[in-house]
Amino acid sequence: MLISKLTSKLILFVFLFFVSSCAVKYKLGKNDIKYDDDVTIGIYKMVEQGGQSGWIRSLVPARGHKFIATYISANNSGQTEKIINLEDFYLIDTVKKEKYPLVSAYLTSKVVFAAKSRLKLSENEIAKRMLLFSYPKKAKPSFIVFEDKLYPIRYN
């Protein structure tokens, strides 16, 4: 039995509505990390998620945890290639004083594709990535660590 185009669009709309309503989006202020003289990394979006699905597998956070999807934009304004190790990012829980490492990195596209943890930036290139962290459910991240330097997360 064939489904009409209208019915399939309605099903897709309802599915996307329920998927998008499961996430909590934080309102962020300006959050820039100076990597070196040529590279700036900006955090432009953070979203709570109950899980992450991909082509081959689904990720579910540990009991008592949620996923925090952290969207970054890395801008290389220099004339040489730079490599950023995304595994050098951690979220910090200030109450428990624990570091929460990167679970996975993804390209920022409509379809979820895993990305390498080493981000190569060519000269004058801007690249965006989504970094996925597991974090305690009842907590809101206050700090992010990059290369052992602590940066406060500014919220609006």
mmCIF file with all atom_site columns, C-alpha atoms in Angstrom:
data_model
loop_
_atom_site.group_PDB
_atom_site.id
_atom_site.type_symbol
_atom_site.label_atom_id
_atom_site.label_alt_id
_atom_site.label_comp_id
_atom_site.label_asym_id
_atom_site.label_entity_id
_atom_site.label_seq_id
_atom_site.pdbx_PDB_ins_code
_atom_site.Cartn_x
_atom_site.Cartn_y
_atom_site.Cartn_z
_atom_site.occupancy
_atom_site.B_iso_or_equiv
_atom_site.pdbx_formal_charge
_atom_site.auth_seq_id
_atom_site.auth_comp_id
_atom_site.auth_asym_id
_atom_site.auth_atom_id
_atom_site.pdbx_PDB_model_num
ATOM 1   C CA . MET A 1 1   ? 0.000  0.000  0.000  1.00 0.00 ? 1   MET A CA 1
ATOM 2   C CA . LEU A 1 2   ? 1.442  3.350  -1.002 1.00 0.00 ? 2   LEU A CA 1
ATOM 3   C CA . ILE A 1 3   ? 1.339  6.286  1.363  1.00 0.00 ? 3   ILE A CA 1
ATOM 4   C CA . SER A 1 4   ? 0.376  9.598  -0.149 1.00 0.00 ? 4   SER A CA 1
ATOM 5   C CA . LYS A 1 5   ? 2.875  12.458 -0.163 1.00 0.00 ? 5   LYS A CA 1
ATOM 6   C CA . LEU A 1 6   ? 0.742  14.464 2.244  1.00 0.00 ? 6   LEU A CA 1
ATOM 7   C CA . THR A 1 7   ? 0.561  11.596 4.731  1.00 0.00 ? 7   THR A CA 1
ATOM 8   C CA . SER A 1 8   ? 4.303  10.970 4.547  1.00 0.00 ? 8   SER A CA 1
ATOM 9   C CA . LYS A 1 9   ? 5.019  14.686 5.096  1.00 0.00 ? 9   LYS A CA 1
ATOM 10  C CA . LEU A 1 10  ? 2.671  14.720 8.086  1.00 0.00 ? 10  LEU A CA 1
ATOM 11  C CA . ILE A 1 11  ? 4.383  11.670 9.598  1.00 0.00 ? 11  ILE A CA 1
ATOM 12  C CA . LEU A 1 12  ? 7.801  13.278 9.069  1.00 0.00 ? 12  LEU A CA 1
ATOM 13  C CA . PHE A 1 13  ? 6.633  16.543 10.667 1.00 0.00 ? 13  PHE A CA 1
ATOM 14  C CA . VAL A 1 14  ? 5.233  14.733 13.740 1.00 0.00 ? 14  VAL A CA 1
ATOM 15  C CA . PHE A 1 15  ? 8.423  12.673 14.075 1.00 0.00 ? 15  PHE A CA 1
ATOM 16  C CA . LEU A 1 16  ? 10.670 15.753 13.861 1.00 0.00 ? 16  LEU A CA 1
ATOM 17  C CA . PHE A 1 17  ? 8.451  17.618 16.338 1.00 0.00 ? 17  PHE A CA 1
ATOM 18  C CA . PHE A 1 18  ? 8.794  14.867 18.936 1.00 0.00 ? 18  PHE A CA 1
ATOM 19  C CA . VAL A 1 19  ? 12.522 14.446 18.368 1.00 0.00 ? 19  VAL A CA 1
ATOM 20  C CA . SER A 1 20  ? 13.201 18.172 18.662 1.00 0.00 ? 20  SER A CA 1
ATOM 21  C CA . SER A 1 21  ? 10.991 18.577 21.727 1.00 0.00 ? 21  SER A CA 1
ATOM 22  C CA . CYS A 1 22  ? 13.122 16.121 23.710 1.00 0.00 ? 22  CYS A CA 1
ATOM 23  C CA . ALA A 1 23  ? 16.101 18.483 23.851 1.00 0.00 ? 23  ALA A CA 1
ATOM 24  C CA . VAL A 1 24  ? 16.822 21.451 26.108 1.00 0.00 ? 24  VAL A CA 1
ATOM 25  C CA . LYS A 1 25  ? 18.762 24.265 24.442 1.00 0.00 ? 25  LYS A CA 1
ATOM 26  C CA . TYR A 1 26  ? 20.916 26.549 26.593 1.00 0.00 ? 26  TYR A CA 1
ATOM 27  C CA . LYS A 1 27  ? 21.090 30.243 25.705 1.00 0.00 ? 27  LYS A CA 1
ATOM 28  C CA . LEU A 1 28  ? 24.769 31.107 25.489 1.00 0.00 ? 28  LEU A CA 1
ATOM 29  C CA . GLY A 1 29  ? 26.699 34.354 25.639 1.00 0.00 ? 29  GLY A CA 1
ATOM 30  C CA . LYS A 1 30  ? 30.033 34.871 23.870 1.00 0.00 ? 30  LYS A CA 1
ATOM 31  C CA . ASN A 1 31  ? 32.287 31.878 24.550 1.00 0.00 ? 31  ASN A CA 1
ATOM 32  C CA . ASP A 1 32  ? 35.591 32.131 22.675 1.00 0.00 ? 32  ASP A CA 1
ATOM 33  C CA . ILE A 1 33  ? 38.717 30.091 23.284 1.00 0.00 ? 33  ILE A CA 1
ATOM 34  C CA . LYS A 1 34  ? 42.014 31.434 21.940 1.00 0.00 ? 34  LYS A CA 1
ATOM 35  C CA . TYR A 1 35  ? 43.942 28.400 20.668 1.00 0.00 ? 35  TYR A CA 1
ATOM 36  C CA . ASP A 1 36  ? 46.896 30.425 19.386 1.00 0.00 ? 36  ASP A CA 1
ATOM 37  C CA . ASP A 1 37  ? 47.491 33.727 17.575 1.00 0.00 ? 37  ASP A CA 1
ATOM 38  C CA . ASP A 1 38  ? 45.718 32.458 14.448 1.00 0.00 ? 38  ASP A CA 1
ATOM 39  C CA . VAL A 1 39  ? 42.986 30.112 15.728 1.00 0.00 ? 39  VAL A CA 1
ATOM 40  C CA . THR A 1 40  ? 39.888 30.985 17.738 1.00 0.00 ? 40  THR A CA 1
ATOM 41  C CA . ILE A 1 41  ? 37.344 28.384 18.835 1.00 0.00 ? 41  ILE A CA 1
ATOM 42  C CA . GLY A 1 42  ? 33.841 29.624 19.585 1.00 0.00 ? 42  GLY A CA 1
ATOM 43  C CA . ILE A 1 43  ? 31.113 27.711 21.405 1.00 0.00 ? 43  ILE A CA 1
ATOM 44  C CA . TYR A 1 44  ? 27.880 28.811 19.776 1.00 0.00 ? 44  TYR A CA 1
ATOM 45  C CA . LYS A 1 45  ? 25.288 26.266 20.961 1.00 0.00 ? 45  LYS A CA 1
ATOM 46  C CA . MET A 1 46  ? 24.760 23.712 23.748 1.00 0.00 ? 46  MET A CA 1
ATOM 47  C CA . VAL A 1 47  ? 21.841 21.279 23.812 1.00 0.00 ? 47  VAL A CA 1
ATOM 48  C CA . GLU A 1 48  ? 20.834 18.546 26.283 1.00 0.00 ? 48  GLU A CA 1
ATOM 49  C CA . GLN A 1 49  ? 19.992 15.237 24.616 1.00 0.00 ? 49  GLN A CA 1
ATOM 50  C CA . GLY A 1 50  ? 18.683 11.928 25.901 1.00 0.00 ? 50  GLY A CA 1
ATOM 51  C CA . GLY A 1 51  ? 20.522 9.973  23.208 1.00 0.00 ? 51  GLY A CA 1
ATOM 52  C CA . GLN A 1 52  ? 22.328 10.204 19.896 1.00 0.00 ? 52  GLN A CA 1
ATOM 53  C CA . SER A 1 53  ? 21.508 8.065  16.893 1.00 0.00 ? 53  SER A CA 1
ATOM 54  C CA . GLY A 1 54  ? 23.619 7.506  13.835 1.00 0.00 ? 54  GLY A CA 1
ATOM 55  C CA . TRP A 1 55  ? 23.752 5.280  10.789 1.00 0.00 ? 55  TRP A CA 1
ATOM 56  C CA . ILE A 1 56  ? 25.060 2.159  12.468 1.00 0.00 ? 56  ILE A CA 1
ATOM 57  C CA . ARG A 1 57  ? 24.506 2.631  16.177 1.00 0.00 ? 57  ARG A CA 1
ATOM 58  C CA . SER A 1 58  ? 22.687 4.569  18.840 1.00 0.00 ? 58  SER A CA 1
ATOM 59  C CA . LEU A 1 59  ? 24.368 6.044  21.887 1.00 0.00 ? 59  LEU A CA 1
ATOM 60  C CA . VAL A 1 60  ? 22.589 6.177  25.222 1.00 0.00 ? 60  VAL A CA 1
ATOM 61  C CA . PRO A 1 61  ? 24.098 8.020  28.203 1.00 0.00 ? 61  PRO A CA 1
ATOM 62  C CA . ALA A 1 62  ? 24.956 6.137  31.390 1.00 0.00 ? 62  ALA A CA 1
ATOM 63  C CA . ARG A 1 63  ? 22.337 5.942  34.136 1.00 0.00 ? 63  ARG A CA 1
ATOM 64  C CA . GLY A 1 64  ? 21.963 9.315  35.832 1.00 0.00 ? 64  GLY A CA 1
ATOM 65  C CA . HIS A 1 65  ? 23.576 11.124 32.895 1.00 0.00 ? 65  HIS A CA 1
ATOM 66  C CA . LYS A 1 66  ? 22.467 13.056 29.812 1.00 0.00 ? 66  LYS A CA 1
ATOM 67  C CA . PHE A 1 67  ? 24.316 14.030 26.692 1.00 0.00 ? 67  PHE A CA 1
ATOM 68  C CA . ILE A 1 68  ? 25.412 17.629 26.189 1.00 0.00 ? 68  ILE A CA 1
ATOM 69  C CA . ALA A 1 69  ? 25.868 18.432 22.496 1.00 0.00 ? 69  ALA A CA 1
ATOM 70  C CA . THR A 1 70  ? 28.337 21.310 22.305 1.00 0.00 ? 70  THR A CA 1
ATOM 71  C CA . TYR A 1 71  ? 28.617 23.057 18.942 1.00 0.00 ? 71  TYR A CA 1
ATOM 72  C CA . ILE A 1 72  ? 31.930 24.723 18.154 1.00 0.00 ? 72  ILE A CA 1
ATOM 73  C CA . SER A 1 73  ? 33.286 26.818 15.313 1.00 0.00 ? 73  SER A CA 1
ATOM 74  C CA . ALA A 1 74  ? 37.060 26.819 14.780 1.00 0.00 ? 74  ALA A CA 1
ATOM 75  C CA . ASN A 1 75  ? 38.463 29.709 12.738 1.00 0.00 ? 75  ASN A CA 1
ATOM 76  C CA . ASN A 1 76  ? 42.029 29.577 11.386 1.00 0.00 ? 76  ASN A CA 1
ATOM 77  C CA . SER A 1 77  ? 42.909 33.079 10.166 1.00 0.00 ? 77  SER A CA 1
ATOM 78  C CA . GLY A 1 78  ? 46.573 32.168 9.674  1.00 0.00 ? 78  GLY A CA 1
ATOM 79  C CA . GLN A 1 79  ? 48.563 31.057 6.659  1.00 0.00 ? 79  GLN A CA 1
ATOM 80  C CA . THR A 1 80  ? 49.532 27.593 7.951  1.00 0.00 ? 80  THR A CA 1
ATOM 81  C CA . GLU A 1 81  ? 47.566 24.424 8.588  1.00 0.00 ? 81  GLU A CA 1
ATOM 82  C CA . LYS A 1 82  ? 46.605 23.807 12.229 1.00 0.00 ? 82  LYS A CA 1
ATOM 83  C CA . ILE A 1 83  ? 45.530 20.601 13.958 1.00 0.00 ? 83  ILE A CA 1
ATOM 84  C CA . ILE A 1 84  ? 43.175 20.681 16.937 1.00 0.00 ? 84  ILE A CA 1
ATOM 85  C CA . ASN A 1 85  ? 42.747 17.566 19.047 1.00 0.00 ? 85  ASN A CA 1
ATOM 86  C CA . LEU A 1 86  ? 39.061 17.522 19.988 1.00 0.00 ? 86  LEU A CA 1
ATOM 87  C CA . GLU A 1 87  ? 39.781 14.963 22.721 1.00 0.00 ? 87  GLU A CA 1
ATOM 88  C CA . ASP A 1 88  ? 41.437 17.815 24.651 1.00 0.00 ? 88  ASP A CA 1
ATOM 89  C CA . PHE A 1 89  ? 37.943 19.170 25.458 1.00 0.00 ? 89  PHE A CA 1
ATOM 90  C CA . TYR A 1 90  ? 36.278 18.259 28.776 1.00 0.00 ? 90  TYR A CA 1
ATOM 91  C CA . LEU A 1 91  ? 33.239 19.509 30.635 1.00 0.00 ? 91  LEU A CA 1
ATOM 92  C CA . ILE A 1 92  ? 33.665 20.175 34.367 1.00 0.00 ? 92  ILE A CA 1
ATOM 93  C CA . ASP A 1 93  ? 31.170 19.493 37.149 1.00 0.00 ? 93  ASP A CA 1
ATOM 94  C CA . THR A 1 94  ? 32.062 22.062 39.808 1.00 0.00 ? 94  THR A CA 1
ATOM 95  C CA . VAL A 1 95  ? 30.073 20.269 42.546 1.00 0.00 ? 95  VAL A CA 1
ATOM 96  C CA . LYS A 1 96  ? 31.744 16.857 42.154 1.00 0.00 ? 96  LYS A CA 1
ATOM 97  C CA . LYS A 1 97  ? 34.946 18.386 40.756 1.00 0.00 ? 97  LYS A CA 1
ATOM 98  C CA . GLU A 1 98  ? 35.038 15.807 37.964 1.00 0.00 ? 98  GLU A CA 1
ATOM 99  C CA . LYS A 1 99  ? 36.058 16.021 34.306 1.00 0.00 ? 99  LYS A CA 1
ATOM 100 C CA . TYR A 1 100 ? 33.760 14.552 31.661 1.00 0.00 ? 100 TYR A CA 1
ATOM 101 C CA . PRO A 1 101 ? 35.618 13.652 28.450 1.00 0.00 ? 101 PRO A CA 1
ATOM 102 C CA . LEU A 1 102 ? 34.453 13.786 24.861 1.00 0.00 ? 102 LEU A CA 1
ATOM 103 C CA . VAL A 1 103 ? 32.230 10.823 23.933 1.00 0.00 ? 103 VAL A CA 1
ATOM 104 C CA . SER A 1 104 ? 32.206 11.475 20.204 1.00 0.00 ? 104 SER A CA 1
ATOM 105 C CA . ALA A 1 105 ? 32.589 14.231 17.600 1.00 0.00 ? 105 ALA A CA 1
ATOM 106 C CA . TYR A 1 106 ? 30.241 14.818 14.668 1.00 0.00 ? 106 TYR A CA 1
ATOM 107 C CA . LEU A 1 107 ? 30.007 16.982 11.580 1.00 0.00 ? 107 LEU A CA 1
ATOM 108 C CA . THR A 1 108 ? 27.340 19.665 11.885 1.00 0.00 ? 108 THR A CA 1
ATOM 109 C CA . SER A 1 109 ? 25.011 18.542 9.126  1.00 0.00 ? 109 SER A CA 1
ATOM 110 C CA . LYS A 1 110 ? 21.368 17.538 8.924  1.00 0.00 ? 110 LYS A CA 1
ATOM 111 C CA . VAL A 1 111 ? 22.451 13.916 8.726  1.00 0.00 ? 111 VAL A CA 1
ATOM 112 C CA . VAL A 1 112 ? 24.623 12.696 11.605 1.00 0.00 ? 112 VAL A CA 1
ATOM 113 C CA . PHE A 1 113 ? 28.141 11.759 10.468 1.00 0.00 ? 113 PHE A CA 1
ATOM 114 C CA . ALA A 1 114 ? 30.938 10.957 12.891 1.00 0.00 ? 114 ALA A CA 1
ATOM 115 C CA . ALA A 1 115 ? 34.010 13.172 12.632 1.00 0.00 ? 115 ALA A CA 1
ATOM 116 C CA . LYS A 1 116 ? 37.637 12.467 13.443 1.00 0.00 ? 116 LYS A CA 1
ATOM 117 C CA . SER A 1 117 ? 38.875 13.644 16.818 1.00 0.00 ? 117 SER A CA 1
ATOM 118 C CA . ARG A 1 118 ? 41.747 15.479 15.105 1.00 0.00 ? 118 ARG A CA 1
ATOM 119 C CA . LEU A 1 119 ? 40.408 18.547 13.318 1.00 0.00 ? 119 LEU A CA 1
ATOM 120 C CA . LYS A 1 120 ? 42.653 19.781 10.486 1.00 0.00 ? 120 LYS A CA 1
ATOM 121 C CA . LEU A 1 121 ? 42.195 23.444 9.676  1.00 0.00 ? 121 LEU A CA 1
ATOM 122 C CA . SER A 1 122 ? 43.682 24.676 6.427  1.00 0.00 ? 122 SER A CA 1
ATOM 123 C CA . GLU A 1 123 ? 44.776 28.287 6.087  1.00 0.00 ? 123 GLU A CA 1
ATOM 124 C CA . ASN A 1 124 ? 41.847 30.727 6.351  1.00 0.00 ? 124 ASN A CA 1
ATOM 125 C CA . GLU A 1 125 ? 39.389 27.892 7.050  1.00 0.00 ? 125 GLU A CA 1
ATOM 126 C CA . ILE A 1 126 ? 36.385 27.791 9.366  1.00 0.00 ? 126 ILE A CA 1
ATOM 127 C CA . ALA A 1 127 ? 35.159 24.368 10.508 1.00 0.00 ? 127 ALA A CA 1
ATOM 128 C CA . LYS A 1 128 ? 32.192 23.459 12.685 1.00 0.00 ? 128 LYS A CA 1
ATOM 129 C CA . ARG A 1 129 ? 31.820 20.360 14.829 1.00 0.00 ? 129 ARG A CA 1
ATOM 130 C CA . MET A 1 130 ? 29.387 18.977 17.374 1.00 0.00 ? 130 MET A CA 1
ATOM 131 C CA . LEU A 1 131 ? 31.092 17.571 20.466 1.00 0.00 ? 131 LEU A CA 1
ATOM 132 C CA . LEU A 1 132 ? 29.097 15.082 22.533 1.00 0.00 ? 132 LEU A CA 1
ATOM 133 C CA . PHE A 1 133 ? 29.719 14.789 26.274 1.00 0.00 ? 133 PHE A CA 1
ATOM 134 C CA . SER A 1 134 ? 28.056 12.610 28.917 1.00 0.00 ? 134 SER A CA 1
ATOM 135 C CA . TYR A 1 135 ? 27.170 14.773 31.934 1.00 0.00 ? 135 TYR A CA 1
ATOM 136 C CA . PRO A 1 136 ? 25.178 14.365 35.198 1.00 0.00 ? 136 PRO A CA 1
ATOM 137 C CA . LYS A 1 137 ? 21.421 14.781 34.608 1.00 0.00 ? 137 LYS A CA 1
ATOM 138 C CA . LYS A 1 138 ? 20.659 17.349 37.271 1.00 0.00 ? 138 LYS A CA 1
ATOM 139 C CA . ALA A 1 139 ? 23.678 19.566 36.599 1.00 0.00 ? 139 ALA A CA 1
ATOM 140 C CA . LYS A 1 140 ? 24.381 22.365 34.139 1.00 0.00 ? 140 LYS A CA 1
ATOM 141 C CA . PRO A 1 141 ? 27.972 22.646 32.883 1.00 0.00 ? 141 PRO A CA 1
ATOM 142 C CA . SER A 1 142 ? 29.785 25.701 34.245 1.00 0.00 ? 142 SER A CA 1
ATOM 143 C CA . PHE A 1 143 ? 33.222 25.247 32.723 1.00 0.00 ? 143 PHE A CA 1
ATOM 144 C CA . ILE A 1 144 ? 34.861 23.692 29.716 1.00 0.00 ? 144 ILE A CA 1
ATOM 145 C CA . VAL A 1 145 ? 38.504 22.618 29.698 1.00 0.00 ? 145 VAL A CA 1
ATOM 146 C CA . PHE A 1 146 ? 40.628 22.759 26.575 1.00 0.00 ? 146 PHE A CA 1
ATOM 147 C CA . GLU A 1 147 ? 44.287 21.729 26.688 1.00 0.00 ? 147 GLU A CA 1
ATOM 148 C CA . ASP A 1 148 ? 44.250 21.875 30.514 1.00 0.00 ? 148 ASP A CA 1
ATOM 149 C CA . LYS A 1 149 ? 42.986 25.479 30.594 1.00 0.00 ? 149 LYS A CA 1
ATOM 150 C CA . LEU A 1 150 ? 39.696 26.235 32.321 1.00 0.00 ? 150 LEU A CA 1
ATOM 151 C CA . TYR A 1 151 ? 37.149 28.447 30.517 1.00 0.00 ? 151 TYR A CA 1
ATOM 152 C CA . PRO A 1 152 ? 33.828 29.551 32.056 1.00 0.00 ? 152 PRO A CA 1
ATOM 153 C CA . ILE A 1 153 ? 30.707 28.862 30.005 1.00 0.00 ? 153 ILE A CA 1
ATOM 154 C CA . ARG A 1 154 ? 28.777 32.123 29.718 1.00 0.00 ? 154 ARG A CA 1
ATOM 155 C CA . TYR A 1 155 ? 25.003 31.854 29.613 1.00 0.00 ? 155 TYR A CA 1
ATOM 156 C CA . ASN A 1 156 ? 22.447 34.575 28.816 1.00 0.00 ? 156 ASN A CA 1
#
